[in-house]
C-alpha cells in the first residue's frame, strides 16, 4: 500500500481529487450561503426597503377587499381573483415557491384585479363601498408600485452577472446549490 501511495501518478490523482472535493465543499457551503442570502432578500431585508413578499401580501389583501366588494355587487369571476390571491398568500407562507413561479401567479392576480377594478368602477357603489374601494385600490396601487420599484431584481441580476459562468454554474449544479431567481 505504501508503494502504491508513493507512486507519483497516484499522488497526482489524489491531489486532484482533494482539490475537486474542496471546490465542491466550498461551493456547497460558501457559495450556497451567498445564494441563500440573495434569495432571502425576497422575504426579509436588512435595509429600509420592504421585501417584495410583504408588498405581495399587501396587494393580495387589497385584491381580496375588492373581491368582497365585487361579490356584494354581483360581479362575475370574483372567485378566480380570490383563489389566485389565496394561492399567492399560501406560497408566501410556505416560502418554498420559486420567485419566477410566484411572479407568474402574481401577474395573473394582477390581471384579474384590474378587471375587477374596471367592473367596480362601472357600478354605482354606496358611499361606504366607494370609500372601501378607494382604499383597496390605493393599497393595491401602492403595493404594486413598491414591487415595481424594489431593488431585489437589480441585486439578483448583479449577483447572476458575477456568478453565472463556468465553473460556478457547473459546481452549483453538482452540489445542488440553487441560484437566486428574478421576480420577473
PDB file of C-alpha atoms in Angstrom:
ATOM      1  CA  UNK A   1       0.000   0.000   0.000  1.00  0.00           C
ATOM      2  CA  UNK A   2       2.885   2.362   0.834  1.00  0.00           C
ATOM      3  CA  UNK A   3       4.430   1.719  -2.555  1.00  0.00           C
ATOM      4  CA  UNK A   4       1.067   2.374  -4.233  1.00  0.00           C
ATOM      5  CA  UNK A   5       0.588   5.725  -2.464  1.00  0.00           C
ATOM      6  CA  UNK A   6       4.152   6.866  -3.140  1.00  0.00           C
ATOM      7  CA  UNK A   7       3.675   6.440  -6.886  1.00  0.00           C
ATOM      8  CA  UNK A   8       3.763   9.962  -8.467  1.00  0.00           C
ATOM      9  CA  UNK A   9       0.739   9.243 -10.669  1.00  0.00           C
ATOM     10  CA  UNK A  10      -1.348   8.094  -7.708  1.00  0.00           C
ATOM     11  CA  UNK A  11      -0.192  11.088  -5.682  1.00  0.00           C
ATOM     12  CA  UNK A  12      -1.225  13.418  -8.510  1.00  0.00           C
ATOM     13  CA  UNK A  13      -4.644  11.763  -8.819  1.00  0.00           C
ATOM     14  CA  UNK A  14      -5.194  12.020  -5.063  1.00  0.00           C
ATOM     15  CA  UNK A  15      -4.161  15.694  -5.120  1.00  0.00           C
ATOM     16  CA  UNK A  16      -6.627  16.400  -7.931  1.00  0.00           C
ATOM     17  CA  UNK A  17      -9.381  14.586  -6.042  1.00  0.00           C
ATOM     18  CA  UNK A  18      -8.646  16.609  -2.905  1.00  0.00           C
ATOM     19  CA  UNK A  19      -8.773  19.862  -4.893  1.00  0.00           C
ATOM     20  CA  UNK A  20     -12.065  18.878  -6.569  1.00  0.00           C
ATOM     21  CA  UNK A  21     -13.541  17.792  -3.258  1.00  0.00           C
ATOM     22  CA  UNK A  22     -12.511  21.075  -1.647  1.00  0.00           C
ATOM     23  CA  UNK A  23     -14.059  23.042  -4.518  1.00  0.00           C
ATOM     24  CA  UNK A  24     -17.330  21.122  -4.194  1.00  0.00           C
ATOM     25  CA  UNK A  25     -17.490  21.594  -0.429  1.00  0.00           C
ATOM     26  CA  UNK A  26     -16.638  25.283  -0.767  1.00  0.00           C
ATOM     27  CA  UNK A  27     -19.314  25.708  -3.419  1.00  0.00           C
ATOM     28  CA  UNK A  28     -21.934  23.969  -1.313  1.00  0.00           C
ATOM     29  CA  UNK A  29     -21.128  25.881   1.871  1.00  0.00           C
ATOM     30  CA  UNK A  30     -19.822  29.318   0.877  1.00  0.00           C
ATOM     31  CA  UNK A  31     -21.495  29.874  -2.467  1.00  0.00           C
ATOM     32  CA  UNK A  32     -24.690  28.238  -1.223  1.00  0.00           C
ATOM     33  CA  UNK A  33     -24.755  30.752   1.620  1.00  0.00           C
ATOM     34  CA  UNK A  34     -24.328  33.682  -0.800  1.00  0.00           C
ATOM     35  CA  UNK A  35     -27.144  32.366  -2.983  1.00  0.00           C
ATOM     36  CA  UNK A  36     -29.432  31.880   0.017  1.00  0.00           C
ATOM     37  CA  UNK A  37     -28.683  35.383   1.311  1.00  0.00           C
ATOM     38  CA  UNK A  38     -29.504  36.944  -2.048  1.00  0.00           C
ATOM     39  CA  UNK A  39     -32.675  34.880  -2.491  1.00  0.00           C
ATOM     40  CA  UNK A  40     -33.671  35.571   1.116  1.00  0.00           C
ATOM     41  CA  UNK A  41     -33.942  39.283   0.373  1.00  0.00           C
ATOM     42  CA  UNK A  42     -37.224  38.442  -1.338  1.00  0.00           C
ATOM     43  CA  UNK A  43     -38.719  37.677   2.098  1.00  0.00           C
ATOM     44  CA  UNK A  44     -36.649  39.775   4.504  1.00  0.00           C
ATOM     45  CA  UNK A  45     -34.452  42.799   4.058  1.00  0.00           C
ATOM     46  CA  UNK A  46     -31.970  44.330   6.459  1.00  0.00           C
ATOM     47  CA  UNK A  47     -32.183  47.784   4.904  1.00  0.00           C
ATOM     48  CA  UNK A  48     -35.047  50.282   4.881  1.00  0.00           C
ATOM     49  CA  UNK A  49     -36.766  48.776   1.835  1.00  0.00           C
ATOM     50  CA  UNK A  50     -39.676  46.431   2.478  1.00  0.00           C
ATOM     51  CA  UNK A  51     -39.242  42.986   0.949  1.00  0.00           C
ATOM     52  CA  UNK A  52     -41.294  42.043  -2.096  1.00  0.00           C
ATOM     53  CA  UNK A  53     -43.046  39.353  -0.054  1.00  0.00           C
ATOM     54  CA  UNK A  54     -44.548  41.993   2.262  1.00  0.00           C
ATOM     55  CA  UNK A  55     -45.730  44.088  -0.678  1.00  0.00           C
ATOM     56  CA  UNK A  56     -47.268  40.970  -2.275  1.00  0.00           C
ATOM     57  CA  UNK A  57     -49.182  40.305   0.938  1.00  0.00           C
ATOM     58  CA  UNK A  58     -50.442  43.895   0.866  1.00  0.00           C
ATOM     59  CA  UNK A  59     -51.509  43.507  -2.765  1.00  0.00           C
ATOM     60  CA  UNK A  60     -53.340  40.251  -2.028  1.00  0.00           C
ATOM     61  CA  UNK A  61     -55.159  41.833   0.916  1.00  0.00           C
ATOM     62  CA  UNK A  62     -56.283  44.733  -1.276  1.00  0.00           C
ATOM     63  CA  UNK A  63     -57.362  42.322  -4.015  1.00  0.00           C
ATOM     64  CA  UNK A  64     -59.425  40.309  -1.521  1.00  0.00           C
ATOM     65  CA  UNK A  65     -61.146  43.509  -0.358  1.00  0.00           C
ATOM     66  CA  UNK A  66     -62.078  44.235  -3.965  1.00  0.00           C
ATOM     67  CA  UNK A  67     -63.311  40.668  -4.364  1.00  0.00           C
ATOM     68  CA  UNK A  68     -65.679  41.166  -1.414  1.00  0.00           C
ATOM     69  CA  UNK A  69     -66.984  44.363  -2.984  1.00  0.00           C
ATOM     70  CA  UNK A  70     -67.347  42.624  -6.332  1.00  0.00           C
ATOM     71  CA  UNK A  71     -69.327  39.800  -4.754  1.00  0.00           C
ATOM     72  CA  UNK A  72     -71.561  42.315  -2.982  1.00  0.00           C
ATOM     73  CA  UNK A  73     -72.382  43.906  -6.352  1.00  0.00           C
ATOM     74  CA  UNK A  74     -72.799  40.644  -8.276  1.00  0.00           C
ATOM     75  CA  UNK A  75     -69.659  40.893 -10.409  1.00  0.00           C
ATOM     76  CA  UNK A  76     -68.759  37.617 -12.121  1.00  0.00           C
ATOM     77  CA  UNK A  77     -65.357  35.924 -11.878  1.00  0.00           C
ATOM     78  CA  UNK A  78     -64.546  37.202  -8.407  1.00  0.00           C
ATOM     79  CA  UNK A  79     -63.792  33.613  -7.391  1.00  0.00           C
ATOM     80  CA  UNK A  80     -60.787  33.482  -9.737  1.00  0.00           C
ATOM     81  CA  UNK A  81     -59.242  36.597  -8.226  1.00  0.00           C
ATOM     82  CA  UNK A  82     -59.883  35.331  -4.698  1.00  0.00           C
ATOM     83  CA  UNK A  83     -58.367  31.912  -5.437  1.00  0.00           C
ATOM     84  CA  UNK A  84     -55.292  33.486  -7.034  1.00  0.00           C
ATOM     85  CA  UNK A  85     -54.823  35.842  -4.074  1.00  0.00           C
ATOM     86  CA  UNK A  86     -55.098  32.902  -1.679  1.00  0.00           C
ATOM     87  CA  UNK A  87     -52.647  30.887  -3.791  1.00  0.00           C
ATOM     88  CA  UNK A  88     -50.057  33.685  -3.679  1.00  0.00           C
ATOM     89  CA  UNK A  89     -50.558  34.121   0.084  1.00  0.00           C
ATOM     90  CA  UNK A  90     -50.136  30.370   0.596  1.00  0.00           C
ATOM     91  CA  UNK A  91     -46.926  30.377  -1.458  1.00  0.00           C
ATOM     92  CA  UNK A  92     -45.612  33.273   0.612  1.00  0.00           C
ATOM     93  CA  UNK A  93     -46.377  31.456   3.861  1.00  0.00           C
ATOM     94  CA  UNK A  94     -44.532  28.353   2.669  1.00  0.00           C
ATOM     95  CA  UNK A  95     -41.570  30.305   1.265  1.00  0.00           C
ATOM     96  CA  UNK A  96     -40.871  27.341  -0.984  1.00  0.00           C
ATOM     97  CA  UNK A  97     -42.078  28.655  -4.317  1.00  0.00           C
ATOM     98  CA  UNK A  98     -39.515  29.962  -6.770  1.00  0.00           C
ATOM     99  CA  UNK A  99     -39.640  33.702  -7.423  1.00  0.00           C
ATOM    100  CA  UNK A 100     -40.310  33.187 -11.140  1.00  0.00           C
ATOM    101  CA  UNK A 101     -43.309  30.936 -10.440  1.00  0.00           C
ATOM    102  CA  UNK A 102     -44.602  33.346  -7.816  1.00  0.00           C
ATOM    103  CA  UNK A 103     -44.284  36.171 -10.343  1.00  0.00           C
ATOM    104  CA  UNK A 104     -46.454  34.255 -12.823  1.00  0.00           C
ATOM    105  CA  UNK A 105     -49.174  33.803 -10.208  1.00  0.00           C
ATOM    106  CA  UNK A 106     -48.892  37.458  -9.168  1.00  0.00           C
ATOM    107  CA  UNK A 107     -49.207  38.531 -12.829  1.00  0.00           C
ATOM    108  CA  UNK A 108     -52.418  36.531 -13.185  1.00  0.00           C
ATOM    109  CA  UNK A 109     -53.763  38.039  -9.957  1.00  0.00           C
ATOM    110  CA  UNK A 110     -52.789  41.496 -11.177  1.00  0.00           C
ATOM    111  CA  UNK A 111     -54.753  40.963 -14.387  1.00  0.00           C
ATOM    112  CA  UNK A 112     -57.801  39.662 -12.520  1.00  0.00           C
ATOM    113  CA  UNK A 113     -57.630  42.540 -10.053  1.00  0.00           C
ATOM    114  CA  UNK A 114     -57.501  45.155 -12.817  1.00  0.00           C
ATOM    115  CA  UNK A 115     -60.518  43.523 -14.478  1.00  0.00           C
ATOM    116  CA  UNK A 116     -62.338  43.570 -11.144  1.00  0.00           C
ATOM    117  CA  UNK A 117     -61.432  47.235 -10.636  1.00  0.00           C
ATOM    118  CA  UNK A 118     -62.786  48.028 -14.081  1.00  0.00           C
ATOM    119  CA  UNK A 119     -66.068  46.322 -13.219  1.00  0.00           C
ATOM    120  CA  UNK A 120     -66.324  48.060  -9.843  1.00  0.00           C
ATOM    121  CA  UNK A 121     -65.800  51.495 -11.398  1.00  0.00           C
ATOM    122  CA  UNK A 122     -68.830  50.929 -13.620  1.00  0.00           C
ATOM    123  CA  UNK A 123     -71.092  50.071 -10.656  1.00  0.00           C
ATOM    124  CA  UNK A 124     -72.952  52.549  -8.555  1.00  0.00           C
ATOM    125  CA  UNK A 125     -71.398  51.909  -5.163  1.00  0.00           C
ATOM    126  CA  UNK A 126     -72.720  53.127  -1.847  1.00  0.00           C
ATOM    127  CA  UNK A 127     -70.693  55.872  -0.170  1.00  0.00           C
ATOM    128  CA  UNK A 128     -69.261  53.343   2.288  1.00  0.00           C
ATOM    129  CA  UNK A 129     -68.329  50.963  -0.521  1.00  0.00           C
ATOM    130  CA  UNK A 130     -66.823  53.819  -2.564  1.00  0.00           C
ATOM    131  CA  UNK A 131     -64.543  54.570   0.367  1.00  0.00           C
ATOM    132  CA  UNK A 132     -63.684  50.866   0.769  1.00  0.00           C
ATOM    133  CA  UNK A 133     -62.987  50.558  -2.971  1.00  0.00           C
ATOM    134  CA  UNK A 134     -60.865  53.695  -2.976  1.00  0.00           C
ATOM    135  CA  UNK A 135     -58.851  52.418  -0.024  1.00  0.00           C
ATOM    136  CA  UNK A 136     -58.357  48.957  -1.573  1.00  0.00           C
ATOM    137  CA  UNK A 137     -57.466  50.450  -4.947  1.00  0.00           C
ATOM    138  CA  UNK A 138     -54.956  52.804  -3.314  1.00  0.00           C
ATOM    139  CA  UNK A 139     -53.404  49.952  -1.300  1.00  0.00           C
ATOM    140  CA  UNK A 140     -53.133  47.764  -4.418  1.00  0.00           C
ATOM    141  CA  UNK A 141     -51.544  50.561  -6.454  1.00  0.00           C
ATOM    142  CA  UNK A 142     -49.114  51.392  -3.653  1.00  0.00           C
ATOM    143  CA  UNK A 143     -48.107  47.726  -3.242  1.00  0.00           C
ATOM    144  CA  UNK A 144     -47.650  47.310  -6.998  1.00  0.00           C
ATOM    145  CA  UNK A 145     -45.519  50.466  -7.185  1.00  0.00           C
ATOM    146  CA  UNK A 146     -43.330  49.225  -4.312  1.00  0.00           C
ATOM    147  CA  UNK A 147     -42.930  45.836  -6.012  1.00  0.00           C
ATOM    148  CA  UNK A 148     -42.030  47.513  -9.304  1.00  0.00           C
ATOM    149  CA  UNK A 149     -39.516  49.798  -7.573  1.00  0.00           C
ATOM    150  CA  UNK A 150     -37.918  47.060  -5.477  1.00  0.00           C
ATOM    151  CA  UNK A 151     -34.178  46.663  -5.771  1.00  0.00           C
ATOM    152  CA  UNK A 152     -34.454  42.864  -5.417  1.00  0.00           C
ATOM    153  CA  UNK A 153     -34.271  42.175  -9.179  1.00  0.00           C
ATOM    154  CA  UNK A 154     -31.335  44.560  -9.571  1.00  0.00           C
ATOM    155  CA  UNK A 155     -29.462  42.752  -6.807  1.00  0.00           C
ATOM    156  CA  UNK A 156     -30.228  39.331  -8.305  1.00  0.00           C
ATOM    157  CA  UNK A 157     -29.143  40.479 -11.773  1.00  0.00           C
ATOM    158  CA  UNK A 158     -25.892  41.803 -10.317  1.00  0.00           C
ATOM    159  CA  UNK A 159     -25.323  38.541  -8.451  1.00  0.00           C
ATOM    160  CA  UNK A 160     -26.045  36.425 -11.532  1.00  0.00           C
ATOM    161  CA  UNK A 161     -23.795  38.533 -13.747  1.00  0.00           C
ATOM    162  CA  UNK A 162     -20.920  37.866 -11.342  1.00  0.00           C
ATOM    163  CA  UNK A 163     -21.548  34.162 -10.850  1.00  0.00           C
ATOM    164  CA  UNK A 164     -23.469  32.797 -13.827  1.00  0.00           C
ATOM    165  CA  UNK A 165     -20.497  31.399 -15.721  1.00  0.00           C
ATOM    166  CA  UNK A 166     -18.264  28.346 -15.824  1.00  0.00           C
ATOM    167  CA  UNK A 167     -17.194  26.742 -13.495  1.00  0.00           C
ATOM    168  CA  UNK A 168     -19.543  28.259 -10.900  1.00  0.00           C
ATOM    169  CA  UNK A 169     -22.735  27.106 -12.620  1.00  0.00           C
ATOM    170  CA  UNK A 170     -21.425  23.575 -13.045  1.00  0.00           C
ATOM    171  CA  UNK A 171     -20.228  23.354  -9.446  1.00  0.00           C
ATOM    172  CA  UNK A 172     -23.520  24.786  -8.185  1.00  0.00           C
ATOM    173  CA  UNK A 173     -25.472  22.224 -10.197  1.00  0.00           C
ATOM    174  CA  UNK A 174     -23.274  19.377  -8.954  1.00  0.00           C
ATOM    175  CA  UNK A 175     -23.733  20.389  -5.315  1.00  0.00           C
ATOM    176  CA  UNK A 176     -27.442  21.271  -5.513  1.00  0.00           C
ATOM    177  CA  UNK A 177     -26.958  24.986  -4.835  1.00  0.00           C
ATOM    178  CA  UNK A 178     -29.940  26.953  -6.119  1.00  0.00           C
ATOM    179  CA  UNK A 179     -29.104  30.227  -7.815  1.00  0.00           C
ATOM    180  CA  UNK A 180     -31.321  33.201  -6.912  1.00  0.00           C
ATOM    181  CA  UNK A 181     -34.227  33.851  -9.256  1.00  0.00           C
ATOM    182  CA  UNK A 182     -35.591  37.086 -10.587  1.00  0.00           C
ATOM    183  CA  UNK A 183     -39.088  38.152  -9.643  1.00  0.00           C
ATOM    184  CA  UNK A 184     -39.912  38.701 -13.289  1.00  0.00           C
TER     185      UNK A 184
END
